[in-house]
Amino acid sequence: MNAITPLPVEAEALFDRIADALAETGYCIIPDALPENLTLPLHRYLQRLHDEDFHRAGIGRDQEHQLNRRVRGDEIRWLSPEQPEEARYLEWMSALRLGINRRLMMGLFDYECHFARYPEGAFYRRHLDAFQGRTNRVLSTVYYLNPDWSADDGGELLIYADEQSREPLERVLPTQGTLVVFLSDRFPHEVLPARRERLSVTGWYRVNNSLGGQVDPPR
Ligand code: OGA
Ligand code: MN
């Protein structure tokens, strides 16, 4: 699993694009980001999973699992390198981690991510993924897997400029192949109610805050 397959030129160009956008605005929205030969099998794999492979998403750190359908209604499944389809996504996001580190010196240390399945009617209220200085999640990623998503299907991701903003900066349809990357402690965001099942992979690049024997990120 340590062998890093050489990245095609397109991947390097994509990393340039992401790094430039992050440096300039703190976020980016990229359609058709990952190769189809990764996305399509990942989507098929996810469709083959059963309800038991998912669990209700909690709110807050350290598995507090304060379940609250009024805040978020999605079900999640953490990715691990044991499944080939999951491993390929993790490898790709690991390449992106190194690509960003090389360009922006962000010192991203690791990546954690889960599938998220929003049943019809589910949403995720406005929130921040990290609070300044209180977590090691620094960069959020969302990769969408839904073919043929239209505005009528709802489920848009709304990204706000800051806590005060009422009008979103961006409205993103969760269309298959679209990758969103943003600074975790900068942009409040929400998921509007989806009118059909909505599938994505949400993840976070983290920095290593381990100090004085306290392991952070916790494992
Ligand atoms: C999250 C999140 C956004 C999306 O899981 O924290 O904000 O569009 N997801 O799925
Ligand atoms: Mn979020």
Short mmCIF file of N, CA, C and O in Angstrom, two decimals, residues 25-77:
data_model
loop_
_atom_site.label_atom_id
_atom_site.label_comp_id
_atom_site.label_asym_id
_atom_site.label_seq_id
_atom_site.Cartn_x
_atom_site.Cartn_y
_atom_site.Cartn_z
N THR A 25 -8.75 32.07 -2.35
CA THR A 25 -10.08 32.29 -1.77
C THR A 25 -10.37 31.38 -0.58
O THR A 25 -11.34 31.57 0.13
N GLY A 26 -9.57 30.34 -0.39
CA GLY A 26 -9.82 29.42 0.71
C GLY A 26 -10.74 28.27 0.36
O GLY A 26 -11.01 27.42 1.21
N TYR A 27 -11.24 28.25 -0.86
CA TYR A 27 -12.08 27.10 -1.24
C TYR A 27 -12.03 26.89 -2.74
O TYR A 27 -11.60 27.77 -3.49
N CYS A 28 -12.46 25.71 -3.20
CA CYS A 28 -12.62 25.50 -4.64
C CYS A 28 -13.69 24.45 -4.90
O CYS A 28 -13.98 23.60 -4.06
N ILE A 29 -14.30 24.58 -6.07
CA ILE A 29 -15.36 23.66 -6.51
C ILE A 29 -14.95 23.18 -7.90
O ILE A 29 -14.84 23.99 -8.81
N ILE A 30 -14.69 21.89 -8.02
CA ILE A 30 -14.14 21.39 -9.28
C ILE A 30 -14.98 20.26 -9.86
O ILE A 30 -15.05 19.18 -9.28
N PRO A 31 -15.66 20.51 -10.98
CA PRO A 31 -16.42 19.44 -11.62
C PRO A 31 -15.48 18.41 -12.25
O PRO A 31 -14.35 18.76 -12.62
N ASP A 32 -15.94 17.18 -12.37
CA ASP A 32 -15.15 16.10 -13.01
C ASP A 32 -13.72 16.04 -12.49
O ASP A 32 -12.77 16.01 -13.27
N ALA A 33 -13.58 16.06 -11.18
CA ALA A 33 -12.25 16.17 -10.57
C ALA A 33 -11.45 14.88 -10.65
O ALA A 33 -10.31 14.89 -11.09
N LEU A 34 -12.03 13.78 -10.21
CA LEU A 34 -11.28 12.52 -10.18
C LEU A 34 -11.56 11.69 -11.42
O LEU A 34 -12.59 11.87 -12.06
N PRO A 35 -10.65 10.77 -11.76
CA PRO A 35 -10.86 9.96 -12.96
C PRO A 35 -12.13 9.11 -12.86
O PRO A 35 -12.46 8.61 -11.78
N GLU A 36 -12.80 8.98 -13.99
CA GLU A 36 -14.05 8.19 -14.01
C GLU A 36 -13.81 6.75 -13.60
O GLU A 36 -14.67 6.11 -13.01
N ASN A 37 -12.61 6.21 -13.93
CA ASN A 37 -12.36 4.81 -13.59
C ASN A 37 -12.12 4.61 -12.09
O ASN A 37 -11.90 3.50 -11.63
N LEU A 38 -12.15 5.69 -11.35
CA LEU A 38 -12.16 5.59 -9.89
C LEU A 38 -13.58 5.86 -9.37
O LEU A 38 -14.11 5.16 -8.51
N THR A 39 -14.21 6.88 -9.95
CA THR A 39 -15.52 7.33 -9.46
C THR A 39 -16.63 6.30 -9.71
O THR A 39 -17.43 6.02 -8.81
N LEU A 40 -16.67 5.74 -10.92
CA LEU A 40 -17.77 4.83 -11.25
C LEU A 40 -17.74 3.57 -10.39
O LEU A 40 -18.77 3.20 -9.81
N PRO A 41 -16.58 2.89 -10.25
CA PRO A 41 -16.55 1.73 -9.35
C PRO A 41 -16.86 2.09 -7.90
O PRO A 41 -17.49 1.31 -7.19
N LEU A 42 -16.44 3.27 -7.47
CA LEU A 42 -16.72 3.69 -6.10
C LEU A 42 -18.23 3.85 -5.89
O LEU A 42 -18.79 3.42 -4.88
N HIS A 43 -18.89 4.43 -6.87
CA HIS A 43 -20.32 4.62 -6.80
C HIS A 43 -21.06 3.27 -6.82
O HIS A 43 -21.96 3.02 -6.02
N ARG A 44 -20.61 2.38 -7.72
CA ARG A 44 -21.23 1.04 -7.79
C ARG A 44 -21.05 0.29 -6.47
O ARG A 44 -21.97 -0.34 -5.96
N TYR A 45 -19.85 0.41 -5.93
CA TYR A 45 -19.53 -0.25 -4.65
C TYR A 45 -20.46 0.25 -3.55
O TYR A 45 -21.03 -0.53 -2.79
N LEU A 46 -20.64 1.55 -3.51
CA LEU A 46 -21.48 2.16 -2.48
C LEU A 46 -22.94 1.71 -2.62
O LEU A 46 -23.62 1.44 -1.63
N GLN A 47 -23.38 1.58 -3.86
CA GLN A 47 -24.76 1.14 -4.09
C GLN A 47 -24.98 -0.32 -3.67
O GLN A 47 -26.09 -0.70 -3.35
N ARG A 48 -23.89 -1.10 -3.69
CA ARG A 48 -24.00 -2.51 -3.31
C ARG A 48 -24.00 -2.72 -1.80
O ARG A 48 -24.32 -3.80 -1.32
N LEU A 49 -23.59 -1.69 -1.04
CA LEU A 49 -23.53 -1.84 0.42
C LEU A 49 -24.94 -1.93 0.99
O LEU A 49 -25.92 -1.50 0.36
N HIS A 50 -25.02 -2.51 2.19
CA HIS A 50 -26.32 -2.68 2.83
C HIS A 50 -26.51 -1.66 3.94
O HIS A 50 -25.55 -1.03 4.37
N ASP A 51 -27.73 -1.56 4.41
CA ASP A 51 -28.03 -0.61 5.50
C ASP A 51 -27.11 -0.84 6.70
O ASP A 51 -26.68 0.11 7.34
N GLU A 52 -26.80 -2.12 6.98
CA GLU A 52 -25.96 -2.42 8.15
C GLU A 52 -24.54 -1.88 7.99
O GLU A 52 -23.79 -1.82 8.98
N ASP A 53 -24.15 -1.57 6.77
CA ASP A 53 -22.80 -1.05 6.56
C ASP A 53 -22.68 0.43 6.92
O ASP A 53 -21.59 1.00 6.88
N PHE A 54 -23.80 1.05 7.25
CA PHE A 54 -23.82 2.47 7.60
C PHE A 54 -24.27 2.65 9.04
O PHE A 54 -24.95 1.80 9.59
N HIS A 55 -23.90 3.79 9.63
CA HIS A 55 -24.51 4.11 10.91
C HIS A 55 -24.85 5.59 10.98
O HIS A 55 -24.32 6.40 10.22
N ARG A 56 -25.77 5.91 11.88
CA ARG A 56 -26.22 7.30 11.99
C ARG A 56 -25.05 8.21 12.35
O ARG A 56 -24.25 7.89 13.21
N ALA A 57 -25.00 9.36 11.69
CA ALA A 57 -23.91 10.30 11.94
C ALA A 57 -24.15 11.01 13.26
O ALA A 57 -25.28 11.32 13.62
N GLY A 58 -23.07 11.24 14.00
CA GLY A 58 -23.16 11.97 15.26
C GLY A 58 -22.71 13.40 15.06
O GLY A 58 -22.31 13.79 13.98
N ILE A 59 -22.80 14.20 16.11
CA ILE A 59 -22.37 15.58 16.03
C ILE A 59 -21.30 15.81 17.09
O ILE A 59 -21.47 15.42 18.23
N GLY A 60 -20.21 16.42 16.70
CA GLY A 60 -19.18 16.72 17.68
C GLY A 60 -18.05 15.72 17.64
O GLY A 60 -18.12 14.70 16.96
N ARG A 61 -17.02 15.99 18.38
CA ARG A 61 -15.78 15.24 18.31
C ARG A 61 -15.83 14.02 19.21
O ARG A 61 -16.71 13.89 20.05
N ASP A 62 -14.88 13.12 19.03
CA ASP A 62 -14.69 11.98 19.93
C ASP A 62 -15.94 11.13 20.10
O ASP A 62 -16.31 10.75 21.22
N GLN A 63 -16.58 10.82 19.00
CA GLN A 63 -17.73 9.91 19.08
C GLN A 63 -18.73 10.29 20.17
O GLN A 63 -19.23 9.43 20.88
N GLU A 64 -18.98 11.57 20.34
CA GLU A 64 -19.98 11.95 21.34
C GLU A 64 -21.34 11.36 20.95
O GLU A 64 -22.18 11.10 21.79
N HIS A 65 -21.50 11.19 19.66
CA HIS A 65 -22.71 10.58 19.13
C HIS A 65 -23.98 11.10 19.75
O HIS A 65 -24.84 10.38 20.21
N GLN A 66 -24.02 12.40 19.72
CA GLN A 66 -25.22 13.06 20.15
C GLN A 66 -26.11 13.10 18.90
O GLN A 66 -25.99 13.97 18.06
N LEU A 67 -26.93 12.08 18.78
CA LEU A 67 -27.68 11.97 17.54
C LEU A 67 -28.82 12.98 17.53
O LEU A 67 -29.53 13.13 18.49
N ASN A 68 -28.92 13.68 16.43
CA ASN A 68 -29.95 14.69 16.39
C ASN A 68 -30.41 14.91 14.96
O ASN A 68 -29.77 15.59 14.19
N ARG A 69 -31.54 14.32 14.65
CA ARG A 69 -32.04 14.42 13.28
C ARG A 69 -32.42 15.83 12.88
O ARG A 69 -32.65 16.11 11.72
N ARG A 70 -32.53 16.72 13.91
CA ARG A 70 -32.87 18.09 13.53
C ARG A 70 -31.62 18.84 13.05
O ARG A 70 -31.71 19.94 12.56
N VAL A 71 -30.44 18.26 13.28
CA VAL A 71 -29.21 18.89 12.81
C VAL A 71 -28.72 18.22 11.54
O VAL A 71 -28.40 18.86 10.55
N ARG A 72 -28.63 16.88 11.59
CA ARG A 72 -28.19 16.17 10.38
C ARG A 72 -28.88 14.82 10.29
O ARG A 72 -29.07 14.13 11.28
N GLY A 73 -29.23 14.44 9.06
CA GLY A 73 -30.00 13.21 8.89
C GLY A 73 -29.28 12.17 8.06
O GLY A 73 -29.89 11.22 7.58
N ASP A 74 -27.96 12.34 7.90
CA ASP A 74 -27.25 11.39 7.04
C ASP A 74 -26.76 10.18 7.82
O ASP A 74 -26.71 10.16 9.04
N GLU A 75 -26.42 9.14 7.06
CA GLU A 75 -25.83 7.93 7.62
C GLU A 75 -24.44 7.81 7.02
O GLU A 75 -24.24 8.14 5.86
N ILE A 76 -23.51 7.33 7.84
CA ILE A 76 -22.12 7.36 7.36
C ILE A 76 -21.43 5.99 7.45
O ILE A 76 -21.89 5.09 8.15
N ARG A 77 -20.32 5.90 6.74
CA ARG A 77 -19.46 4.72 6.80
C ARG A 77 -18.04 5.21 6.57
O ARG A 77 -17.73 5.80 5.53
#
